Amino acid sequence: MSADALTTTAVLAGRGLRLSRRNLDAVITSLMLPVLLMLVFVYFFGGAIDTGDTRYVTYVVPGVLVLCAGFGAAGTAVSVSDDMRRGTVDRFRTLDIGGVPILAGHVAATVVRNALATALVLGVAFLIGFRPAATPGGWLAAIGLLLVYITTVSWLSAAAGLLARTPEAAGAVTFFMMFLPYPSSAFVPIDTMPDWLHGFAEHQPVTPLIESMRGLLLDRPVGDAPWIALAWCAALLAVAVAASGALFRSRTK
């Protein structure tokens, strides 16, 4: 993007964050729900799940962070759909603001909100016994992978917001992204799942991401999992950006 487009994106991202302050119930839900789910899994189910020599709280945190990204990204779909319904996008278009800065502003605001939610989840995780062994490089790599995933699902949500005709429908469309961590290695080892589920759980997008983050945070070998995770994100991001552009042009003719 050009310098002007980047400036416009930053201004619209700030607008998105200011709007978040006016919708505190949604912000609190997106912040607290992953924390509550983590507490439920750790204290209600953790004692019954065998994760070998890794404490369950340490095992589950990467999955909760990915789940948190899905919850946060759902807000992108709702906000994009709401702007379309209210005519806000039409007003932006009269100011000669293109579709890319408008959508990128929503995505950037979501990334910032998700970063805050991630920090909150990690803070609570440390309080209840999360003890990673990551090197500084491992932390940077894990955070970088998570940010790439957050950006990817945020663009997917932007496309969903353009596809849906109402904010309520947009929220429903993003359910799949919030559900995806469950049939993966996020909360239980895949070999404890039914045999018919193994193929999907092992080869869906979030499993290599979670395995990469878990290995990096525990300072264990990760093999080619990070590259597989990045390949998934790159493919999905390309599809999401292309679909968002096409849908935006179709909705704003």
Coordinates of C-alpha atoms in Angstrom, one line a residue:
M1 CA 0.0 0.0 0.0
S2 CA 1.0 3.6 -0.5
A3 CA 1.9 6.0 2.3
D4 CA -1.5 7.6 2.1
A5 CA -3.2 4.3 2.2
L6 CA -1.2 3.3 5.3
T7 CA -2.0 6.5 7.0
T8 CA -5.7 6.0 6.2
T9 CA -5.5 2.4 7.5
A10 CA -4.0 3.7 10.8
V11 CA -6.7 6.3 11.2
L12 CA -9.5 3.8 10.5
A13 CA -7.8 1.3 12.9
G14 CA -8.0 4.0 15.6
R15 CA -11.6 4.5 14.8
G16 CA -12.2 0.8 15.3
L17 CA -10.5 0.8 18.7
R18 CA -12.6 3.8 19.8
L19 CA -15.8 2.0 18.7
S20 CA -14.7 -0.9 20.8
R21 CA -14.7 1.3 23.9
R22 CA -18.4 2.0 23.2
N23 CA -19.2 -1.7 23.0
L24 CA -17.7 -2.8 26.3
D25 CA -19.9 -5.9 26.7
A26 CA -18.5 -7.4 23.5
V27 CA -14.9 -6.5 24.4
I28 CA -15.3 -8.0 27.9
T29 CA -16.7 -11.1 26.4
S30 CA -13.9 -11.5 23.9
L31 CA -11.4 -10.9 26.7
M32 CA -12.9 -13.0 29.5
L33 CA -14.3 -16.0 27.6
P34 CA -10.9 -17.5 26.6
V35 CA -9.7 -17.0 30.2
L36 CA -12.9 -18.7 31.6
L37 CA -12.5 -21.6 29.1
M38 CA -8.9 -22.0 30.1
L39 CA -9.9 -22.2 33.8
V40 CA -12.6 -24.7 33.0
F41 CA -10.3 -27.0 31.1
V42 CA -7.5 -26.7 33.6
Y43 CA -9.5 -27.2 36.8
F44 CA -12.5 -29.2 35.6
F45 CA -10.9 -31.5 33.0
G46 CA -7.2 -31.2 33.4
G47 CA -6.9 -33.9 36.0
A48 CA -8.5 -36.5 33.8
I49 CA -6.3 -35.7 30.7
D50 CA -2.9 -37.4 30.4
T51 CA -0.4 -35.1 28.7
G52 CA 2.7 -37.1 29.7
D53 CA 5.4 -35.1 31.5
T54 CA 3.8 -31.7 30.6
R55 CA 1.5 -30.1 33.1
Y56 CA -1.9 -29.7 31.6
V57 CA -1.9 -25.9 32.1
T58 CA 1.3 -25.7 30.1
Y59 CA -0.1 -28.0 27.5
V60 CA -3.4 -26.1 27.0
V61 CA -2.2 -22.5 26.9
P62 CA -1.2 -22.5 23.1
G63 CA -4.6 -23.9 22.2
V64 CA -6.3 -21.3 24.3
L65 CA -4.3 -18.5 22.6
V66 CA -5.4 -19.8 19.2
L67 CA -9.0 -20.0 20.5
C68 CA -8.7 -16.5 21.7
A69 CA -7.7 -15.3 18.2
G70 CA -10.8 -16.9 16.8
F71 CA -13.1 -15.1 19.3
G72 CA -11.4 -11.8 18.7
A73 CA -11.5 -12.1 14.9
A74 CA -15.3 -12.7 15.0
G75 CA -15.6 -9.0 15.9
T76 CA -14.1 -8.1 12.6
A77 CA -17.0 -9.7 10.7
V78 CA -19.6 -8.0 12.9
S79 CA -18.0 -4.5 12.6
V80 CA -17.5 -4.8 8.8
S81 CA -21.1 -6.0 8.4
D82 CA -22.4 -3.2 10.6
D83 CA -20.5 -0.5 8.6
M84 CA -22.0 -1.9 5.4
R85 CA -25.5 -1.9 6.8
R86 CA -25.3 1.6 8.3
G87 CA -23.9 3.1 5.1
T88 CA -20.7 4.0 6.8
V89 CA -18.7 2.5 4.0
D90 CA -20.6 4.5 1.4
R91 CA -19.6 7.7 3.3
F92 CA -16.0 6.6 3.3
R93 CA -16.2 6.0 -0.4
T94 CA -17.4 9.6 -1.0
L95 CA -14.1 10.6 0.6
D96 CA -12.2 8.6 -2.0
I97 CA -11.1 5.9 0.5
G98 CA -10.6 2.6 -1.1
G99 CA -11.7 -0.8 0.0
V100 CA -8.3 -2.0 1.1
P101 CA -7.7 0.7 3.7
I102 CA -11.2 0.3 5.0
L103 CA -10.9 -3.4 5.5
A104 CA -7.3 -3.2 6.7
G105 CA -8.3 -0.7 9.3
H106 CA -10.8 -3.3 10.7
V107 CA -8.1 -6.0 10.6
A108 CA -5.5 -3.8 12.3
A109 CA -7.9 -2.9 15.1
T110 CA -8.7 -6.6 15.6
V111 CA -5.0 -7.5 15.8
V112 CA -4.5 -4.8 18.5
R113 CA -7.5 -6.1 20.5
N114 CA -6.3 -9.7 20.2
A115 CA -2.8 -8.7 21.4
L116 CA -4.4 -7.3 24.6
A117 CA -6.5 -10.5 25.0
T118 CA -3.4 -12.6 24.5
A119 CA -1.5 -10.7 27.1
L120 CA -4.5 -11.2 29.5
V121 CA -4.6 -14.9 28.9
L122 CA -0.9 -15.3 29.4
G123 CA -1.0 -13.3 32.6
V124 CA -3.7 -15.5 34.1
A125 CA -1.9 -18.6 32.8
F126 CA 1.2 -17.6 34.7
L127 CA -0.9 -17.1 37.8
I128 CA -2.3 -20.6 37.7
G129 CA 1.0 -22.4 37.0
F130 CA 2.0 -21.9 33.4
R131 CA 5.8 -22.3 33.3
P132 CA 7.2 -22.2 29.7
A133 CA 10.9 -22.9 29.0
A134 CA 11.1 -20.9 25.9
T135 CA 14.3 -19.0 24.8
P136 CA 13.9 -15.4 23.8
G137 CA 14.0 -16.6 20.2
G138 CA 11.4 -19.1 20.9
W139 CA 9.1 -16.5 22.4
L140 CA 9.5 -14.2 19.4
A141 CA 8.8 -17.1 17.0
A142 CA 5.7 -18.2 18.9
I143 CA 4.4 -14.7 19.1
G144 CA 5.2 -14.1 15.4
L145 CA 3.2 -17.3 14.4
L146 CA 0.3 -16.2 16.5
L147 CA 0.2 -12.7 15.0
V148 CA 0.3 -14.2 11.5
Y149 CA -2.7 -16.5 12.4
I150 CA -4.6 -13.6 14.0
T151 CA -4.1 -11.5 10.8
T152 CA -5.2 -14.4 8.7
V153 CA -8.4 -15.1 10.6
S154 CA -9.2 -11.4 10.8
W155 CA -9.1 -11.1 7.0
L156 CA -11.3 -14.2 6.7
S157 CA -13.7 -12.6 9.1
A158 CA -13.7 -9.4 7.1
A159 CA -14.7 -11.5 4.0
A160 CA -17.4 -13.1 6.2
G161 CA -18.7 -9.6 7.2
L162 CA -19.0 -8.6 3.6
L163 CA -20.7 -11.8 2.7
A164 CA -23.3 -11.6 5.5
R165 CA -26.2 -9.2 5.2
T166 CA -26.5 -8.5 9.0
P167 CA -24.1 -8.3 11.9
E168 CA -25.9 -11.2 13.6
A169 CA -25.4 -13.4 10.5
A170 CA -21.8 -12.3 10.3
G171 CA -21.2 -13.5 13.8
A172 CA -22.7 -16.8 13.0
V173 CA -20.6 -17.3 9.9
T174 CA -17.4 -17.0 11.9
F175 CA -18.4 -19.8 14.3
F176 CA -16.3 -22.3 12.3
M177 CA -13.1 -20.4 13.0
M178 CA -13.9 -20.4 16.7
F179 CA -14.8 -24.1 16.6
L180 CA -11.7 -25.2 14.7
P181 CA -9.3 -25.5 17.7
Y182 CA -11.5 -28.1 19.4
P183 CA -10.9 -31.0 16.9
S184 CA -7.1 -30.4 17.1
S185 CA -4.3 -31.0 19.5
A186 CA -5.3 -27.8 21.4
F187 CA -7.0 -29.4 24.5
V188 CA -6.3 -33.2 24.3
P189 CA -3.7 -35.3 22.4
I190 CA -5.0 -36.4 19.0
D191 CA -4.4 -40.1 19.7
T192 CA -7.1 -39.9 22.4
M193 CA -9.7 -39.0 19.8
P194 CA -11.8 -41.5 17.8
D195 CA -9.9 -43.0 14.9
W196 CA -12.2 -41.4 12.3
L197 CA -11.3 -38.0 13.5
H198 CA -7.5 -38.4 13.4
G199 CA -7.1 -37.5 9.8
F200 CA -8.9 -34.2 10.1
A201 CA -7.4 -33.3 13.4
E202 CA -3.8 -33.9 12.2
H203 CA -4.1 -32.1 8.9
Q204 CA -6.3 -29.1 9.6
P205 CA -4.8 -25.6 9.8
V206 CA -4.5 -24.9 13.5
T207 CA -2.9 -28.2 14.6
P208 CA 0.6 -27.4 13.1
L209 CA 0.2 -23.9 14.6
I210 CA -0.5 -25.2 18.1
E211 CA 2.2 -27.9 17.9
S212 CA 4.7 -25.2 16.8
M213 CA 3.8 -22.8 19.6
R214 CA 3.8 -25.6 22.1
G215 CA 7.2 -26.8 21.0
L216 CA 8.7 -23.3 21.0
L217 CA 7.3 -22.4 24.4
L218 CA 8.6 -25.6 25.9
D219 CA 11.9 -25.4 24.0
R220 CA 11.4 -28.7 22.2
P221 CA 12.0 -29.7 18.6
V222 CA 9.2 -28.5 16.3
G223 CA 10.3 -30.1 13.0
D224 CA 8.6 -28.7 10.0
A225 CA 5.4 -27.7 11.8
P226 CA 6.0 -24.0 11.7
W227 CA 6.5 -24.0 8.0
I228 CA 3.3 -26.0 7.5
A229 CA 1.5 -23.5 9.7
L230 CA 2.8 -20.6 7.7
A231 CA 1.9 -22.3 4.5
W232 CA -1.7 -22.7 5.7
C233 CA -1.8 -19.1 6.8
A234 CA -0.4 -17.8 3.5
A235 CA -2.9 -19.8 1.5
L236 CA -5.8 -18.8 3.6
L237 CA -4.7 -15.2 3.7
A238 CA -4.4 -15.0 -0.1
V239 CA -7.9 -16.4 -0.4
A240 CA -9.3 -14.1 2.2
V241 CA -7.8 -10.9 0.8
A242 CA -8.9 -11.8 -2.8
A243 CA -12.4 -12.7 -1.6
S244 CA -12.6 -9.5 0.5
G245 CA -11.7 -7.4 -2.5
A246 CA -14.2 -9.1 -4.8
L247 CA -17.0 -8.9 -2.2
F248 CA -16.3 -5.3 -1.5
R249 CA -16.4 -4.3 -5.1
S250 CA -19.7 -6.3 -5.5
R251 CA -21.3 -4.7 -2.4
T252 CA -20.3 -1.2 -3.3
K253 CA -21.2 -1.0 -7.0

